[in-house]
Amino acid sequence: MERYKEEFIEFMVESDVLKFGDFTLKSGRKSPFFMNAGAYVTGTQLMRLGEYYAKAIHENFGDDFDVLFGPAYKGIPLSVACVIAYAKLYGREIRYCSNRKEEKDHGDAGILLGSKLKDGDRVVIIEDVTTSGKSIEETFPILKAQGSVEVVGLMVSLNRMEVGLGGKMGALDEIREKYGIEARAIVTMQEVTEHLYNRECQGRIVIDDAIKTAIDEYYRQYGC
């Protein structure tokens, strides 16, 4: 595993973004782990987060894209932090764009925040985590309604490695099949488990035998 991935896993734990225990997800599933990207709140955290995303996007998609699109709401700070990091690390001026939940009819009117999209733009979508793939169903039509834009791919921070809406394959695989775009993650839950199992992080064992057993059981039921 690349060193930046190991650092990112520890960074999620350190920032209290990735937690282990007993959680009920929005889908109603009972999960032994939970990720909340809204817990990245400080300048340093957002700076580091943007850099991890930038490194993963650069590694997976290169530099041949124009716009980073972050769906509202959590995608807005993600896209801003990442384009700043991209300029710093790779000297590329990528534009950020996000959507409003409700279209604005005065002033800076429209559905979009940040850069407008124009014909020929190549777009990478950035999100926090994809569990079922439902969010991309809302995002994709917004992008396609703006003109002749090409969606290069989707980057999320964590691939939960669960079955998607169709119930047969992982959410990221469903996105690839349905929309014809590459969907990648900075790290997978398998990588997280392998790195943290019985290893001290932030002065404690984050994934002990009990948590590991719960994760294994969860994936027997919901894993892809």
Short mmCIF file of C-alpha atoms in Angstrom, two decimals:
data_model
loop_
_atom_site.label_atom_id
_atom_site.label_comp_id
_atom_site.label_asym_id
_atom_site.label_seq_id
_atom_site.Cartn_x
_atom_site.Cartn_y
_atom_site.Cartn_z
CA MET A 1 0.00 0.00 0.00
CA GLU A 2 1.27 3.48 -0.88
CA ARG A 3 2.48 5.50 2.10
CA TYR A 4 0.00 8.33 1.47
CA LYS A 5 -2.84 5.81 1.81
CA GLU A 6 -1.53 4.61 5.18
CA GLU A 7 -1.21 8.23 6.29
CA PHE A 8 -4.75 8.97 5.10
CA ILE A 9 -6.21 6.06 7.07
CA GLU A 10 -4.51 7.30 10.24
CA PHE A 11 -5.58 10.87 9.40
CA MET A 12 -9.25 9.79 9.27
CA VAL A 13 -8.96 8.23 12.72
CA GLU A 14 -7.02 11.18 14.10
CA SER A 15 -9.66 13.61 12.80
CA ASP A 16 -12.49 11.55 14.35
CA VAL A 17 -13.94 11.08 10.88
CA LEU A 18 -13.73 7.28 10.83
CA LYS A 19 -15.20 5.63 13.90
CA PHE A 20 -15.74 2.05 14.97
CA GLY A 21 -18.55 0.76 17.17
CA ASP A 22 -22.29 0.31 16.56
CA PHE A 23 -23.95 2.67 14.07
CA THR A 24 -27.22 2.84 12.14
CA LEU A 25 -26.66 4.17 8.63
CA LYS A 26 -29.04 6.27 6.54
CA SER A 27 -29.82 3.10 4.60
CA GLY A 28 -30.99 1.47 7.83
CA ARG A 29 -28.09 -0.97 7.91
CA LYS A 30 -26.37 -1.62 11.23
CA SER A 31 -22.67 -1.00 10.70
CA PRO A 32 -19.58 -1.50 12.90
CA PHE A 33 -17.94 1.56 11.33
CA PHE A 34 -19.04 5.02 10.30
CA MET A 35 -17.44 7.81 8.32
CA ASN A 36 -18.42 11.46 8.67
CA ALA A 37 -16.49 13.85 6.40
CA GLY A 38 -18.27 16.74 8.14
CA ALA A 39 -15.83 16.27 11.03
CA TYR A 40 -13.02 17.83 8.98
CA VAL A 41 -13.38 21.34 10.39
CA THR A 42 -9.97 22.98 10.89
CA GLY A 43 -7.75 24.69 8.35
CA THR A 44 -5.01 22.11 8.76
CA GLN A 45 -7.44 19.21 8.37
CA LEU A 46 -8.94 20.64 5.18
CA MET A 47 -5.50 21.43 3.79
CA ARG A 48 -4.33 17.85 4.35
CA LEU A 49 -7.59 16.41 3.07
CA GLY A 50 -7.29 18.38 -0.16
CA GLU A 51 -3.76 17.10 -0.64
CA TYR A 52 -4.76 13.45 -0.15
CA TYR A 53 -7.56 13.84 -2.68
CA ALA A 54 -5.25 15.65 -5.13
CA LYS A 55 -2.67 12.86 -4.92
CA ALA A 56 -5.32 10.19 -5.51
CA ILE A 57 -6.89 12.08 -8.42
CA HIS A 58 -3.49 12.71 -9.98
CA GLU A 59 -2.59 9.02 -9.61
CA ASN A 60 -5.89 7.76 -11.06
CA PHE A 61 -6.95 10.42 -13.58
CA GLY A 62 -3.81 12.41 -14.34
CA ASP A 63 -4.07 16.11 -15.18
CA ASP A 64 -6.27 16.05 -18.28
CA PHE A 65 -9.41 17.55 -16.78
CA ASP A 66 -10.72 21.08 -16.29
CA VAL A 67 -13.27 21.09 -13.48
CA LEU A 68 -13.65 19.41 -10.09
CA PHE A 69 -17.34 19.07 -9.23
CA GLY A 70 -18.37 18.66 -5.59
CA PRO A 71 -22.07 17.87 -5.04
CA ALA A 72 -23.80 19.88 -2.30
CA TYR A 73 -23.29 19.98 0.55
CA LYS A 74 -20.21 18.08 1.67
CA GLY A 75 -18.72 18.15 -1.80
CA ILE A 76 -18.42 21.94 -1.73
CA PRO A 77 -15.53 22.22 0.78
CA LEU A 78 -13.99 19.04 -0.67
CA SER A 79 -13.80 20.54 -4.15
CA VAL A 80 -12.43 23.86 -2.91
CA ALA A 81 -9.76 22.23 -0.74
CA CYS A 82 -8.72 19.90 -3.54
CA VAL A 83 -8.33 22.52 -6.31
CA ILE A 84 -6.14 24.56 -3.95
CA ALA A 85 -4.01 21.47 -3.27
CA TYR A 86 -3.85 20.62 -6.98
CA ALA A 87 -2.45 24.06 -7.79
CA LYS A 88 0.10 23.71 -5.00
CA LEU A 89 1.22 20.15 -5.76
CA TYR A 90 0.98 20.00 -9.55
CA GLY A 91 0.80 23.60 -10.77
CA ARG A 92 -2.55 23.02 -12.49
CA GLU A 93 -5.36 25.57 -12.29
CA ILE A 94 -8.41 23.33 -11.98
CA ARG A 95 -11.74 25.13 -11.57
CA TYR A 96 -14.16 24.15 -8.84
CA CYS A 97 -17.89 23.81 -9.34
CA SER A 98 -20.74 22.72 -7.07
CA ASN A 99 -24.50 22.70 -7.21
CA ARG A 100 -27.12 24.40 -5.10
CA LYS A 101 -29.87 22.32 -3.56
CA GLU A 102 -32.35 24.90 -4.85
CA GLU A 103 -31.87 26.95 -8.01
CA LYS A 104 -31.23 30.65 -7.42
CA ASP A 105 -33.33 33.03 -9.55
CA HIS A 106 -31.59 36.36 -8.82
CA GLY A 107 -28.06 37.78 -8.75
CA ASP A 108 -25.68 34.91 -9.49
CA ALA A 109 -28.63 32.89 -10.72
CA GLY A 110 -28.71 29.22 -11.59
CA ILE A 111 -28.11 25.84 -10.05
CA LEU A 112 -24.30 26.08 -9.92
CA LEU A 113 -21.76 27.60 -7.54
CA GLY A 114 -18.21 28.45 -8.55
CA SER A 115 -17.22 27.96 -12.17
CA LYS A 116 -19.81 27.60 -14.88
CA LEU A 117 -19.54 24.54 -17.11
CA LYS A 118 -19.03 24.92 -20.83
CA ASP A 119 -18.99 22.62 -23.83
CA GLY A 120 -15.84 20.53 -23.94
CA ASP A 121 -15.14 20.67 -20.21
CA ARG A 122 -13.74 17.48 -18.71
CA VAL A 123 -15.06 16.97 -15.18
CA VAL A 124 -14.01 14.86 -12.21
CA ILE A 125 -16.64 14.44 -9.47
CA ILE A 126 -15.44 14.46 -5.85
CA GLU A 127 -17.45 13.02 -2.95
CA ASP A 128 -16.82 11.85 0.58
CA VAL A 129 -18.08 8.27 0.48
CA THR A 130 -20.39 6.19 -1.70
CA THR A 131 -22.49 3.56 0.03
CA SER A 132 -25.29 2.86 -2.44
CA GLY A 133 -24.49 5.13 -5.39
CA LYS A 134 -27.70 7.13 -4.97
CA SER A 135 -25.96 10.52 -4.89
CA ILE A 136 -24.47 10.05 -8.36
CA GLU A 137 -28.00 9.56 -9.71
CA GLU A 138 -28.70 13.15 -8.67
CA THR A 139 -25.34 14.58 -9.75
CA PHE A 140 -24.99 13.10 -13.23
CA PRO A 141 -28.13 14.72 -14.74
CA ILE A 142 -27.10 18.13 -13.35
CA LEU A 143 -23.76 17.89 -15.15
CA LYS A 144 -25.22 16.65 -18.41
CA ALA A 145 -27.83 19.44 -18.38
CA GLN A 146 -25.06 22.06 -18.55
CA GLY A 147 -23.97 21.20 -22.08
CA SER A 148 -21.54 18.89 -23.84
CA VAL A 149 -19.32 18.07 -20.86
CA GLU A 150 -17.40 14.84 -20.34
CA VAL A 151 -17.39 13.22 -16.92
CA VAL A 152 -13.94 11.69 -16.57
CA GLY A 153 -14.51 9.93 -13.28
CA LEU A 154 -15.52 9.96 -9.64
CA MET A 155 -13.17 10.10 -6.66
CA VAL A 156 -14.35 9.30 -3.14
CA SER A 157 -12.28 9.08 0.02
CA LEU A 158 -13.49 5.67 1.20
CA ASN A 159 -14.89 2.74 -0.75
CA ARG A 160 -17.14 0.98 1.77
CA MET A 161 -17.15 -2.08 -0.53
CA GLU A 162 -20.87 -2.73 -0.12
CA VAL A 163 -23.47 -3.78 -2.66
CA GLY A 164 -25.10 -0.86 -4.45
CA LEU A 165 -28.72 -0.11 -5.33
CA GLY A 166 -28.96 -3.16 -7.59
CA GLY A 167 -27.90 -5.49 -4.79
CA LYS A 168 -25.51 -7.50 -6.98
CA MET A 169 -22.25 -5.54 -7.19
CA GLY A 170 -20.43 -2.77 -5.37
CA ALA A 171 -21.67 0.81 -5.64
CA LEU A 172 -18.56 1.99 -7.48
CA ASP A 173 -18.82 -0.93 -9.92
CA GLU A 174 -22.48 -0.06 -10.55
CA ILE A 175 -21.46 3.52 -11.34
CA ARG A 176 -18.86 2.30 -13.84
CA GLU A 177 -21.41 0.03 -15.52
CA LYS A 178 -24.32 2.49 -15.60
CA TYR A 179 -22.52 5.74 -16.45
CA GLY A 180 -19.40 4.52 -18.19
CA ILE A 181 -17.03 6.43 -15.90
CA GLU A 182 -14.21 5.28 -13.66
CA ALA A 183 -15.06 5.42 -9.95
CA ARG A 184 -12.12 5.28 -7.58
CA ALA A 185 -11.37 5.77 -3.87
CA ILE A 186 -8.37 7.02 -1.94
CA VAL A 187 -8.62 3.86 0.17
CA THR A 188 -10.90 0.85 0.44
CA MET A 189 -12.36 -0.53 3.64
CA GLN A 190 -10.26 -3.64 3.12
CA GLU A 191 -7.11 -1.49 3.16
CA VAL A 192 -8.35 0.30 6.28
CA THR A 193 -8.97 -2.98 8.09
CA GLU A 194 -5.64 -4.47 7.08
CA HIS A 195 -3.73 -1.38 8.19
CA LEU A 196 -5.48 -0.85 11.54
CA TYR A 197 -6.17 -4.39 12.74
CA ASN A 198 -4.39 -4.91 16.07
CA ARG A 199 -2.18 -1.90 15.33
CA GLU A 200 -1.96 1.07 17.67
CA CYS A 201 -3.22 4.34 16.23
CA GLN A 202 -3.55 7.52 18.28
CA GLY A 203 -2.43 5.60 21.36
CA ARG A 204 -5.02 2.83 21.12
CA ILE A 205 -6.00 -0.25 19.16
CA VAL A 206 -8.75 0.96 16.84
CA ILE A 207 -9.70 -2.39 15.32
CA ASP A 208 -9.36 -5.15 17.90
CA ASP A 209 -10.55 -8.74 17.56
CA ALA A 210 -14.15 -7.86 18.47
CA ILE A 211 -14.40 -5.04 15.93
CA LYS A 212 -12.69 -7.19 13.29
CA THR A 213 -15.26 -9.96 13.88
CA ALA A 214 -18.10 -7.43 13.56
CA ILE A 215 -16.63 -6.06 10.29
CA ASP A 216 -16.27 -9.58 8.86
CA GLU A 217 -19.89 -10.36 9.78
CA TYR A 218 -21.08 -7.10 8.23
CA TYR A 219 -19.39 -7.94 4.94
CA ARG A 220 -20.81 -11.43 4.91
CA GLN A 221 -24.21 -9.74 4.80
CA TYR A 222 -23.61 -6.58 2.76
CA GLY A 223 -20.20 -6.91 1.15
CA CYS A 224 -19.55 -7.05 -2.57
#
